[in-house]
Coordinates of C-alpha atoms and ligand atoms in Angstrom, one line a residue:
X29 CA 5.3 22.8 0.8
X30 CA 3.8 20.5 -1.6
X31 CA 5.2 16.8 -1.7
X32 CA 4.1 15.6 -5.5
X33 CA 2.8 12.6 -6.1
X34 CA 5.3 11.9 -8.9
X35 CA 8.1 14.2 -10.6
X36 CA 9.5 13.1 -13.8
X37 CA 13.4 12.8 -13.7
X38 CA 15.0 15.7 -15.1
X39 CA 17.7 15.1 -17.8
X40 CA 21.1 16.7 -17.2
X41 CA 21.1 19.4 -19.8
X42 CA 24.8 19.3 -20.6
X43 CA 24.7 15.8 -21.7
X44 CA 21.5 16.0 -23.3
X45 CA 22.6 19.0 -25.6
X46 CA 25.6 17.0 -26.2
X47 CA 23.5 14.5 -27.9
X48 CA 21.0 16.7 -29.4
X49 CA 24.0 18.7 -31.4
X50 CA 24.9 15.3 -32.6
X51 CA 21.4 14.7 -33.8
X52 CA 21.4 18.5 -35.7
X53 CA 24.9 17.7 -36.8
X54 CA 23.9 14.3 -38.4
X55 CA 20.4 15.6 -39.8
X56 CA 19.1 12.3 -38.8
X57 CA 16.4 12.8 -36.6
X58 CA 13.8 9.8 -36.7
X59 CA 13.5 6.3 -38.4
X60 CA 15.8 4.1 -36.7
X61 CA 19.1 6.7 -36.3
X62 CA 22.2 6.3 -34.5
X63 CA 20.8 7.4 -31.0
X64 CA 17.7 4.8 -31.5
X65 CA 20.3 2.2 -31.9
X66 CA 22.3 3.0 -29.1
X67 CA 19.6 3.2 -26.7
X68 CA 18.4 -0.2 -27.9
X69 CA 22.0 -1.6 -27.1
X70 CA 22.3 0.1 -23.9
X71 CA 18.6 -1.1 -22.6
X72 CA 19.2 -4.3 -23.7
X73 CA 22.5 -4.9 -21.8
X74 CA 21.0 -2.9 -18.8
X75 CA 18.0 -4.8 -18.6
X76 CA 19.3 -8.5 -19.6
X77 CA 17.3 -8.8 -22.5
X78 CA 17.2 -9.1 -26.2
X79 CA 14.8 -8.3 -29.1
X80 CA 13.9 -4.9 -27.7
X81 CA 12.1 -2.6 -30.0
X82 CA 11.6 1.0 -29.2
X83 CA 8.3 2.5 -29.8
X84 CA 6.6 5.7 -29.6
X85 CA 4.6 5.0 -26.4
X86 CA 3.3 2.2 -24.0
X87 CA 0.1 2.0 -25.6
X88 CA 0.8 1.5 -29.1
X89 CA 3.5 -1.0 -27.6
X90 CA 0.6 -3.0 -26.4
X91 CA -1.3 -2.8 -29.6
X92 CA 1.7 -3.7 -31.9
X93 CA 2.6 -6.6 -29.6
X94 CA -1.0 -8.1 -29.7
X95 CA -1.1 -7.6 -33.4
X96 CA 2.4 -9.2 -34.2
X97 CA 1.4 -12.4 -32.0
X98 CA -2.0 -12.6 -33.8
X99 CA -4.1 -11.9 -30.6
X100 CA -7.7 -11.0 -31.7
X101 CA -9.1 -12.2 -28.5
X102 CA -8.0 -11.7 -24.9
X103 CA -8.4 -12.3 -21.4
X104 CA -7.0 -9.7 -19.4
X105 CA -7.0 -7.9 -15.8
X106 CA -9.4 -5.5 -14.5
X107 CA -7.2 -4.1 -12.1
X108 CA -4.5 -1.8 -14.1
X109 CA -4.0 1.7 -15.7
X110 CA -6.9 2.2 -18.2
X111 CA -4.6 1.8 -21.2
X112 CA -4.0 -1.9 -20.7
X113 CA -7.9 -2.6 -21.7
X114 CA -8.3 0.6 -24.2
X115 CA -5.7 -0.7 -26.5
X116 CA -6.9 -3.9 -26.9
X117 CA -10.4 -2.5 -27.1
X118 CA -8.9 0.1 -29.7
X119 CA -7.2 -2.9 -31.6
X120 CA -10.7 -4.2 -32.1
X121 CA -9.6 -7.3 -29.7
X122 CA -12.5 -9.1 -28.2
X123 CA -11.4 -8.3 -24.7
X124 CA -12.9 -10.3 -21.4
X125 CA -11.9 -9.6 -17.6
X126 CA -11.1 -12.2 -14.9
X127 CA -10.0 -11.5 -11.3
X128 CA -6.9 -10.6 -9.5
X129 CA -5.4 -12.6 -6.8
X130 CA -6.3 -10.9 -3.4
X131 CA -3.1 -10.4 -2.0
X132 CA -0.7 -9.3 -5.0
X133 CA -3.5 -7.5 -6.8
X134 CA -2.2 -9.4 -10.1
X135 CA -3.9 -11.3 -12.4
X136 CA -5.1 -14.5 -10.7
X137 CA -3.8 -17.6 -12.8
X138 CA -6.9 -20.0 -10.9
X139 CA -9.3 -17.3 -11.7
X140 CA -8.0 -16.9 -15.5
X141 CA -7.6 -20.8 -15.8
X142 CA -11.6 -21.1 -14.5
X143 CA -12.6 -18.3 -17.3
X144 CA -11.0 -20.3 -20.0
X145 CA -12.4 -23.6 -18.9
X146 CA -16.1 -21.9 -19.2
X147 CA -18.0 -23.6 -22.3
X148 CA -18.0 -20.7 -24.6
X149 CA -14.3 -19.5 -23.9
X150 CA -12.2 -19.4 -26.9
X151 CA -9.4 -17.0 -26.5
X152 CA -6.2 -16.0 -28.2
X153 CA -4.1 -14.6 -25.3
X154 CA -3.8 -13.3 -22.3
X155 CA -2.6 -9.6 -21.1
X156 CA -1.5 -9.5 -17.6
X157 CA 0.0 -6.3 -16.0
X158 CA 2.8 -6.4 -13.1
X159 CA 0.8 -3.8 -11.5
X160 CA 2.8 -1.4 -9.2
X161 CA 6.2 -3.2 -10.7
X162 CA 5.2 -6.3 -8.7
X163 CA 5.7 -9.4 -10.9
X164 CA 2.8 -11.5 -11.7
X165 CA 2.6 -15.3 -11.0
X166 CA 4.3 -15.7 -14.2
X167 CA 5.1 -19.4 -13.5
X168 CA 1.3 -19.9 -12.7
X169 CA 0.4 -17.7 -15.9
X170 CA 2.6 -19.9 -18.3
X171 CA 1.0 -23.3 -16.8
X172 CA -2.5 -21.9 -17.8
X173 CA -1.4 -20.2 -20.8
X174 CA 0.5 -23.4 -22.0
X175 CA -2.3 -25.7 -21.2
X176 CA -4.8 -23.4 -23.1
X177 CA -2.5 -22.9 -26.1
X178 CA -2.8 -19.4 -25.7
X179 CA -0.2 -16.2 -25.9
X180 CA 0.6 -14.3 -23.3
X181 CA 1.7 -10.6 -23.3
X182 CA 2.9 -8.8 -19.9
X183 CA 2.0 -5.1 -19.4
X184 CA 5.4 -4.3 -17.6
X185 CA 4.7 -0.6 -18.0
X186 CA 5.6 -0.2 -14.0
X187 CA 8.3 -2.9 -14.0
X188 CA 11.2 -1.3 -15.6
X189 CA 14.6 -2.5 -14.2
X190 CA 12.7 -5.4 -12.3
X191 CA 13.9 -8.9 -12.0
X192 CA 12.8 -12.4 -10.6
X193 CA 15.6 -14.2 -9.2
X194 CA 18.6 -13.4 -11.8
X195 CA 16.1 -13.2 -14.9
X196 CA 14.6 -9.8 -16.0
X197 CA 10.7 -9.8 -15.6
X198 CA 10.5 -8.9 -19.4
X199 CA 11.8 -12.2 -20.4
X200 CA 8.6 -14.2 -19.3
X201 CA 5.6 -14.7 -21.8
X202 CA 5.7 -14.0 -25.6
X203 CA 6.2 -10.3 -25.4
X204 CA 6.6 -7.7 -22.6
X205 CA 5.9 -4.1 -23.0
X206 CA 7.1 -1.0 -21.5
X207 CA 5.8 2.6 -21.2
X208 CA 8.7 5.4 -21.1
X209 CA 6.3 8.2 -20.5
X210 CA 7.6 11.1 -18.3
X211 CA 5.9 9.8 -15.0
X212 CA 7.7 6.5 -15.1
X213 CA 10.7 5.4 -13.2
X214 CA 12.8 5.7 -16.8
X215 CA 11.5 7.8 -19.5
X216 CA 12.0 9.4 -23.1
X217 CA 9.3 12.2 -22.3
X218 CA 7.0 9.8 -24.2
X219 CA 8.0 6.5 -25.6
X220 CA 8.0 2.9 -24.7
X221 CA 9.1 -0.7 -25.7
X222 CA 8.3 -4.2 -26.6
X223 CA 10.6 -7.0 -26.0
X224 CA 9.8 -10.0 -27.7
X225 CA 10.6 -13.8 -26.6
X226 CA 11.2 -14.4 -30.7
X227 CA 13.5 -13.0 -33.1
X228 CA 11.0 -13.2 -35.7
X229 CA 8.1 -11.5 -34.1
X230 CA 10.6 -8.6 -33.2
X231 CA 11.3 -8.4 -36.9
X232 CA 7.7 -8.2 -37.9
X233 CA 7.0 -5.7 -35.4
X234 CA 10.0 -3.3 -36.5
X235 CA 8.4 -3.4 -40.3
X236 CA 4.9 -3.2 -38.7
X237 CA 5.8 0.1 -36.7
X238 CA 7.3 1.6 -39.9
X239 CA 4.2 1.3 -42.0
X240 CA 4.8 -2.1 -42.9
X241 CA 7.7 -1.1 -45.0
X242 CA 9.7 -4.7 -46.1
X243 CA 13.2 -4.8 -45.8
X244 CA 13.4 -4.3 -49.7
X245 CA 11.2 -1.2 -49.5
X246 CA 8.3 -3.1 -50.9
X247 CA 4.8 -2.6 -49.4
X248 CA 2.2 -5.5 -48.4
X249 CA 0.8 -5.8 -44.9
X250 CA -0.9 -2.8 -43.4
X251 CA 1.7 -1.0 -40.7
X252 CA 1.4 1.8 -38.6
X253 CA 4.0 4.7 -37.4
X254 CA 5.0 3.8 -34.0
X255 CA 8.7 4.8 -34.1
X256 CA 10.8 6.8 -31.5
X257 CA 12.6 9.8 -33.0
X258 CA 16.1 11.0 -31.7
X259 CA 15.3 13.7 -29.8
X260 CA 13.6 11.5 -27.4
X261 CA 16.3 8.9 -27.5
X262 CA 18.5 11.3 -26.6
X263 CA 16.7 11.8 -23.0
X264 CA 16.7 8.0 -22.6
X265 CA 20.3 7.8 -23.2
X266 CA 21.3 10.8 -20.6
X267 CA 18.5 9.4 -18.0
X268 CA 20.3 5.9 -18.4
X269 CA 23.4 7.0 -17.1
X270 CA 22.1 7.5 -13.6
X271 CA 19.4 4.7 -13.6
X272 CA 20.9 2.6 -11.1
X273 CA 20.9 5.4 -8.4
X274 CA 17.4 6.5 -9.3
X275 CA 16.2 2.9 -8.7
X276 CA 18.2 1.9 -5.5
X277 CA 16.8 5.5 -4.3
X278 CA 13.2 4.5 -5.1
X279 CA 13.3 1.2 -3.8
X280 CA 15.0 2.5 -0.7
X281 CA 11.8 4.8 -0.2
X282 CA 9.4 1.9 -0.8
X283 CA 11.0 -0.1 1.7
X284 CA 10.9 2.6 4.5
X285 CA 7.4 3.4 3.7
X286 CA 6.3 -0.3 4.0
X287 CA 8.2 -0.8 7.2
X288 CA 6.8 2.4 8.8
X289 CA 3.1 1.5 7.4
X290 CA 3.2 -2.3 7.9
X291 CA 1.3 -2.0 11.5
X292 CA -1.1 0.4 10.0
X293 CA -2.8 -0.4 7.0
X294 CA -2.9 -3.0 4.5
X295 CA -0.6 -3.5 1.4
X296 CA -0.1 -5.9 -1.7
X297 CA 1.8 -8.7 -1.1
X298 CA 5.1 -8.3 -3.2
X299 CA 6.5 -11.4 -5.1
X300 CA 9.0 -13.6 -2.9
X301 CA 11.8 -13.6 -5.4
X302 CA 11.7 -9.9 -6.8
X303 CA 13.9 -7.1 -6.9
X304 CA 12.2 -3.7 -6.1
X305 CA 12.1 -0.5 -8.3
X306 CA 9.8 1.6 -6.2
X307 CA 7.4 2.8 -9.1
X308 CA 4.4 3.2 -7.0
X309 CA 3.7 3.2 -3.2
X310 CA 0.0 1.6 -2.9
X311 CA -1.8 1.2 0.4
X312 CA -5.4 -0.3 0.8
X313 CA -7.9 1.1 3.6
X314 CA -11.1 -0.9 3.2
X315 CA -13.1 1.6 5.6
X316 CA -14.5 4.3 3.3
X317 CA -14.2 7.0 5.9
X318 CA -10.8 6.2 7.0
X319 CA -9.7 6.4 3.3
X320 CA -11.2 10.0 3.2
X321 CA -10.0 11.1 6.2
X322 CA -6.4 10.1 5.3
X323 CA -6.3 11.4 1.7
X324 CA -8.0 14.7 3.3
X325 CA -5.2 15.0 6.0
X326 CA -2.4 14.5 3.4
X327 CA -3.8 16.9 1.5
X328 CA -4.1 19.7 3.8
X329 CA -0.2 19.2 4.4
X330 CA 0.2 19.7 0.8
X331 CA 0.8 16.2 0.1
X332 CA -0.6 14.6 -3.0
X333 CA -2.1 11.0 -3.3
X334 CA -4.2 9.2 -5.8
X335 CA -6.9 6.3 -5.7
X336 CA -4.9 4.7 -8.4
X337 CA -6.5 2.1 -10.2
X338 CA -9.9 3.1 -9.8
X339 CA -12.7 2.0 -10.7
X340 CA -11.9 -1.5 -11.6
X341 CA -12.0 -1.5 -15.4
X342 CA -14.9 -4.1 -15.6
X343 CA -16.8 -1.7 -14.4
X344 CA -15.8 1.1 -17.2
X345 CA -16.1 -0.9 -19.9
X346 CA -19.3 -2.9 -18.8
X347 CA -20.4 -4.1 -22.0
X348 CA -17.3 -6.5 -22.1
X349 CA -17.6 -9.9 -21.1
X350 CA -16.0 -10.4 -17.3
X351 CA -15.9 -13.4 -15.4
X352 CA -16.1 -12.8 -11.6
X353 CA -14.2 -9.7 -11.1
X354 CA -15.2 -9.4 -7.2
X355 CA -11.5 -9.1 -5.9
X356 CA -10.7 -6.3 -8.4
X357 CA -13.9 -4.2 -7.4
X358 CA -13.0 -4.3 -3.8
X359 CA -9.2 -3.5 -4.2
X360 CA -10.3 -0.6 -6.2
X361 CA -12.3 0.5 -3.8
X362 CA -9.9 1.1 -1.2
X363 CA -6.4 1.6 -2.8
X364 CA -4.6 4.7 -2.5
X365 CA -0.9 5.4 -3.9
X366 CA 1.0 7.8 -1.9
X367 CA 3.9 10.0 -3.2
X368 CA 7.0 8.0 -4.6
X369 CA 9.8 9.6 -6.7
X370 CA 13.5 10.2 -7.4
X371 CA 13.6 13.4 -5.7
X372 CA 12.1 12.6 -2.5
X373 CA 14.1 11.5 0.5
X374 CA 13.2 9.4 3.7
X375 CA 12.2 12.6 5.9
X376 CA 9.6 13.0 3.2
X377 CA 8.3 9.3 4.2
X378 CA 8.4 9.9 7.9
X379 CA 6.2 13.1 7.3
X380 CA 3.7 11.3 5.4
X381 CA 3.7 8.1 7.3
X382 CA 3.1 10.3 10.5
X383 CA 0.0 11.8 9.1
X384 CA -1.3 8.7 8.0
X385 CA -0.7 6.8 11.5
X386 CA -2.1 9.8 13.6
X387 CA -5.1 9.9 11.4
X388 CA -5.8 6.2 11.3
X389 CA -5.3 5.4 15.0
Ligands
PLP16 C1 0.1 -0.1 -16.9 C2 0.0 0.8 -17.9 N1 0.1 0.1 -19.0 C3 0.1 1.3 -20.6 C4 0.1 2.7 -20.1 C5 0.5 3.2 -21.3 O1 1.6 4.0 -21.7 P1 1.7 4.9 -22.5 O2 1.5 6.2 -21.5 O3 3.3 5.2 -22.6 O4 1.0 4.9 -23.6 C6 0.5 2.9 -18.9 C7 0.6 4.4 -18.8 O5 0.6 5.0 -17.8 C8 0.3 2.3 -17.8 O6 0.7 2.7 -16.4

């Protein structure tokens, strides 16, 4: 039997068909249709946010957010999925890397401050990822961003449904971006969203993702097409019905993993005041030989794992400026993600952790 690293949520076909019939009956397939508006309101309510704009994927979400906020140069984290950096580079943003915190694997505010204090440093923004759904030190980053008068974008692709205290993690910074790719905690097959702090930024983004067409139909600013269509919104609306149970289950699996493995491997430290969404299950094994043995032992038992995220992105985009990225390189050298998705159960976690324990001992 194979245990997959991830398994996309399957929408209930009866509910989905009901929504798709509505689309066929109305003949409104895209361009901010009724299901788009329903999904927007339901997500805003569920997530506890305002100014949420649906877009066609999480990569365009980052690009549009930076465009709207006039970010032409940015410091970002080297420890993230490649899209966090490649989206900025594709957008023509002058991008530099500063290091992560060795415990949380998220962008380190002190390293960011040091980078911004360098004599030649002149950046408009910071783009930080809540890696694995673990919130960044949002207060530390806000202090640095305020001190240097730069904008903050959070790549929250992994952080759907996560709160810090009572507050959605999406309510920090000038904008937060989400990915609704099929592998994410919540999805629309492909898709995403941007949550803006200010209504005027949301309104500008809504024009820009529709070719830059103004409310009165006039043209002027160059836009792009990044709209989410009605069929994909139907998937989102269907999956949203059960999202609370899905997240609760994933969080339970995550807690069980961490409990079983705490004496055996290193793991990133989670934010002290956060809710869990169980998006990923990362472990860290410094010794290359033990790392290889664990991956092989899991694979022999039909269990998928992935060295996610490696390599450190400052090594991938070597021509970009980097401040010290020693911690990111160290972490990228030893991190492994274990299977975690809504179709697993606690027995699966027992099996996987038993294999790791036996291999490591
Ligand atoms: C951290 C991060 N940022 C951005 C993206 C890009 O999202 P999408 O695949 O929806 O374009 C992903 C996707 O996996 C991601 O993990």
